[in-house]
PDB file of C-alpha atoms in Angstrom:
ATOM      1  CA  MET U 104     -33.910-111.147 -99.445  1.00 93.00           C
ATOM      2  CA  ASP U 105     -37.009-111.607 -97.314  1.00 93.00           C
ATOM      3  CA  GLN U 106     -38.654-114.401 -99.318  1.00 96.00           C
ATOM      4  CA  VAL U 107     -36.932-116.958-101.537  1.00 97.00           C
ATOM      5  CA  LEU U 108     -39.312-118.247-104.220  1.00 96.00           C
ATOM      6  CA  PHE U 109     -37.001-120.764-105.827  1.00 95.00           C
ATOM      7  CA  ILE U 110     -33.350-121.776-106.275  1.00 97.00           C
ATOM      8  CA  GLN U 111     -31.735-122.899-109.512  1.00 97.00           C
ATOM      9  CA  THR U 112     -28.317-124.606-109.609  1.00 98.00           C
ATOM     10  CA  GLY U 113     -25.709-125.012-112.326  1.00 98.00           C
ATOM     11  CA  THR U 114     -22.122-125.787-113.158  1.00 98.00           C
ATOM     12  CA  GLY U 115     -19.813-123.979-115.542  1.00 98.00           C
ATOM     13  CA  ILE U 116     -16.446-125.063-116.838  1.00 98.00           C
ATOM     14  CA  ASP U 117     -13.565-123.289-118.541  1.00 98.00           C
ATOM     15  CA  VAL U 118     -11.582-126.161-120.017  1.00 98.00           C
ATOM     16  CA  HIS U 119      -8.762-123.999-121.411  1.00 98.00           C
ATOM     17  CA  GLY U 120      -7.498-120.594-120.351  1.00 97.00           C
ATOM     18  CA  GLN U 121      -8.039-120.824-116.592  1.00 98.00           C
ATOM     19  CA  ASN U 122     -10.699-118.070-116.676  1.00 98.00           C
ATOM     20  CA  VAL U 123     -12.720-118.193-113.470  1.00 98.00           C
ATOM     21  CA  THR U 124     -15.130-115.511-114.738  1.00 98.00           C
ATOM     22  CA  LYS U 125     -15.945-117.504-117.874  1.00 98.00           C
ATOM     23  CA  ALA U 126     -16.627-120.594-115.748  1.00 98.00           C
ATOM     24  CA  ALA U 127     -18.781-118.590-113.319  1.00 98.00           C
ATOM     25  CA  VAL U 128     -20.894-117.011-116.076  1.00 98.00           C
ATOM     26  CA  ARG U 129     -21.407-120.433-117.622  1.00 98.00           C
ATOM     27  CA  ALA U 130     -22.516-121.800-114.239  1.00 98.00           C
ATOM     28  CA  VAL U 131     -25.110-119.036-113.889  1.00 98.00           C
ATOM     29  CA  GLU U 132     -26.316-119.541-117.457  1.00 98.00           C
ATOM     30  CA  ASN U 133     -26.535-123.263-116.859  1.00 98.00           C
ATOM     31  CA  ALA U 134     -28.697-122.610-113.808  1.00 98.00           C
ATOM     32  CA  ILE U 135     -31.150-120.245-115.489  1.00 97.00           C
ATOM     33  CA  LEU U 136     -31.280-120.935-119.246  1.00 95.00           C
ATOM     34  CA  SER U 137     -33.651-123.904-119.225  1.00 93.00           C
ATOM     35  CA  ASN U 138     -36.171-122.318-116.874  1.00 90.00           C
ATOM     36  CA  SER U 139     -39.294-120.293-117.389  1.00 91.00           C
ATOM     37  CA  MET U 140     -41.005-118.368-114.617  1.00 91.00           C
ATOM     38  CA  PRO U 141     -44.582-117.758-115.755  1.00 93.00           C
ATOM     39  CA  GLY U 142     -46.471-115.942-113.071  1.00 92.00           C
ATOM     40  CA  ILE U 143     -43.347-114.698-111.294  1.00 94.00           C
ATOM     41  CA  GLU U 144     -44.579-111.102-111.491  1.00 94.00           C
ATOM     42  CA  LYS U 145     -47.759-111.967-109.576  1.00 95.00           C
ATOM     43  CA  ASN U 146     -45.580-113.184-106.700  1.00 95.00           C
ATOM     44  CA  LEU U 147     -43.405-110.079-106.533  1.00 96.00           C
ATOM     45  CA  PRO U 148     -44.162-106.841-104.645  1.00 96.00           C
ATOM     46  CA  GLY U 149     -46.076-104.502-106.935  1.00 96.00           C
ATOM     47  CA  GLU U 150     -46.220-107.361-109.462  1.00 96.00           C
ATOM     48  CA  ARG U 151     -43.104-105.906-111.083  1.00 94.00           C
ATOM     49  CA  LEU U 152     -39.926-107.662-112.270  1.00 93.00           C
ATOM     50  CA  GLU U 153     -37.949-104.681-110.991  1.00 92.00           C
ATOM     51  CA  SER U 154     -38.764-105.731-107.421  1.00 95.00           C
ATOM     52  CA  MET U 155     -37.253-109.184-107.913  1.00 97.00           C
ATOM     53  CA  LYS U 156     -34.054-109.911-105.978  1.00 98.00           C
ATOM     54  CA  VAL U 157     -31.560-112.428-107.259  1.00 98.00           C
ATOM     55  CA  ASN U 158     -28.684-113.710-105.151  1.00 98.00           C
ATOM     56  CA  VAL U 159     -26.003-115.662-106.980  1.00 98.00           C
ATOM     57  CA  ARG U 160     -23.865-117.910-104.816  1.00 98.00           C
ATOM     58  CA  LEU U 161     -20.661-119.115-106.478  1.00 98.00           C
ATOM     59  CA  ALA U 162     -18.175-121.762-105.367  1.00 98.00           C
ATOM     60  CA  VAL U 163     -14.912-121.073-107.171  1.00 98.00           C
ATOM     61  CA  PRO U 164     -11.758-123.222-107.051  1.00 98.00           C
ATOM     62  CA  LEU U 165      -8.968-120.711-107.746  1.00 97.00           C
ATOM     63  CA  ASP U 166      -8.239-117.123-108.783  1.00 97.00           C
ATOM     64  CA  ARG U 167     -11.045-115.660-106.711  1.00 97.00           C
ATOM     65  CA  GLU U 168      -9.392-112.267-106.994  1.00 97.00           C
ATOM     66  CA  LYS U 169      -9.725-112.445-110.825  1.00 98.00           C
ATOM     67  CA  LEU U 170     -13.493-113.047-110.729  1.00 98.00           C
ATOM     68  CA  ASP U 171     -15.338-110.233-112.521  1.00 98.00           C
ATOM     69  CA  ILE U 172     -18.508-109.869-110.413  1.00 98.00           C
ATOM     70  CA  GLU U 173     -20.038-107.351-112.847  1.00 98.00           C
ATOM     71  CA  LYS U 174     -19.797-109.846-115.757  1.00 98.00           C
ATOM     72  CA  VAL U 175     -21.524-112.472-113.566  1.00 98.00           C
ATOM     73  CA  LYS U 176     -24.315-109.995-112.748  1.00 98.00           C
ATOM     74  CA  GLU U 177     -24.838-109.330-116.460  1.00 98.00           C
ATOM     75  CA  ALA U 178     -25.880-112.962-116.918  1.00 98.00           C
ATOM     76  CA  ILE U 179     -29.059-112.252-114.892  1.00 97.00           C
ATOM     77  CA  PRO U 180     -31.633-110.467-117.078  1.00 94.00           C
ATOM     78  CA  TYR U 181     -33.953-109.001-114.384  1.00 94.00           C
ATOM     79  CA  GLY U 182     -33.965-107.817-110.816  1.00 95.00           C
ATOM     80  CA  VAL U 183     -31.454-106.523-108.322  1.00 97.00           C
ATOM     81  CA  VAL U 184     -28.500-108.919-108.340  1.00 98.00           C
ATOM     82  CA  THR U 185     -26.036-109.671-105.549  1.00 98.00           C
ATOM     83  CA  VAL U 186     -23.172-112.185-105.711  1.00 98.00           C
ATOM     84  CA  ASP U 187     -21.658-114.182-102.868  1.00 98.00           C
ATOM     85  CA  VAL U 188     -18.404-116.075-103.490  1.00 98.00           C
ATOM     86  CA  THR U 189     -16.986-118.944-101.494  1.00 98.00           C
ATOM     87  CA  ASP U 190     -14.194-121.452-101.965  1.00 97.00           C
ATOM     88  CA  GLY U 191     -15.287-124.582-103.748  1.00 98.00           C
ATOM     89  CA  GLY U 192     -15.792-125.908-107.236  1.00 98.00           C
ATOM     90  CA  MET U 193     -12.918-127.845-108.710  1.00 98.00           C
ATOM     91  CA  ALA U 194      -9.665-127.372-110.597  1.00 98.00           C
ATOM     92  CA  THR U 195      -8.523-130.517-112.357  1.00 98.00           C
ATOM     93  CA  SER U 196      -6.281-131.474-115.212  1.00 98.00           C
ATOM     94  CA  SER U 197      -7.564-131.116-118.763  1.00 97.00           C
ATOM     95  CA  GLY U 198      -4.740-133.397-119.825  1.00 97.00           C
ATOM     96  CA  ILE U 199      -3.239-130.887-122.282  1.00 98.00           C
ATOM     97  CA  VAL U 200      -1.825-127.373-122.443  1.00 98.00           C
ATOM     98  CA  LEU U 201      -3.029-125.416-125.478  1.00 97.00           C
ATOM     99  CA  LYS U 202      -1.123-122.171-125.877  1.00 96.00           C
ATOM    100  CA  ASP U 203      -3.521-120.968-128.618  1.00 96.00           C
ATOM    101  CA  LYS U 204      -6.328-121.161-125.987  1.00 95.00           C
ATOM    102  CA  ASN U 205      -4.301-119.035-123.548  1.00 94.00           C
ATOM    103  CA  ASP U 206      -3.529-121.960-121.244  1.00 97.00           C
ATOM    104  CA  GLU U 207      -1.023-121.138-118.531  1.00 96.00           C
ATOM    105  CA  ASN U 208      -1.161-124.741-117.345  1.00 98.00           C
ATOM    106  CA  ASP U 209      -3.302-127.831-117.854  1.00 98.00           C
ATOM    107  CA  LEU U 210      -6.003-126.935-115.314  1.00 98.00           C
ATOM    108  CA  MET U 211      -9.679-126.600-116.128  1.00 98.00           C
ATOM    109  CA  TYR U 212     -11.880-124.631-113.723  1.00 98.00           C
ATOM    110  CA  MET U 213     -15.311-125.794-112.602  1.00 98.00           C
ATOM    111  CA  VAL U 214     -17.600-123.345-110.800  1.00 98.00           C
ATOM    112  CA  ASN U 215     -20.872-124.211-109.069  1.00 98.00           C
ATOM    113  CA  ALA U 216     -23.714-121.706-108.857  1.00 98.00           C
ATOM    114  CA  ALA U 217     -26.897-121.481-106.838  1.00 98.00           C
ATOM    115  CA  VAL U 218     -29.236-118.730-108.095  1.00 98.00           C
ATOM    116  CA  GLU U 219     -31.808-117.682-105.503  1.00 98.00           C
ATOM    117  CA  VAL U 220     -34.828-115.715-106.757  1.00 97.00           C
ATOM    118  CA  GLY U 221     -37.227-113.883-104.512  1.00 97.00           C
ATOM    119  CA  TYR U 222     -37.967-110.472-103.050  1.00 96.00           C
TER     120      TYR U 222
END
């Protein structure tokens, strides 16, 4: 990305089920869902949404190998999306194991996201 126009941040949590992808998608949605970008097209090459680049940076606590990058990309509605993953976030006790929620243990996963938009 040559020019970053703005960065949005968010946090996503999977309280039961230890699903790092679910937490990551929620983090991205948290970052972008309460934002509007009027005039973004005028700041993009060719004034086209297709020329927008979006880089998603994720900090995940565990199960990095289980992260479904394609599902994370689907949370971004426009542009060419890349995803960078690093260690981070948090895994902490939910205080209860719920087998009907597919819990393998009592951990809940928290993922942090930074969504960079530019061209």
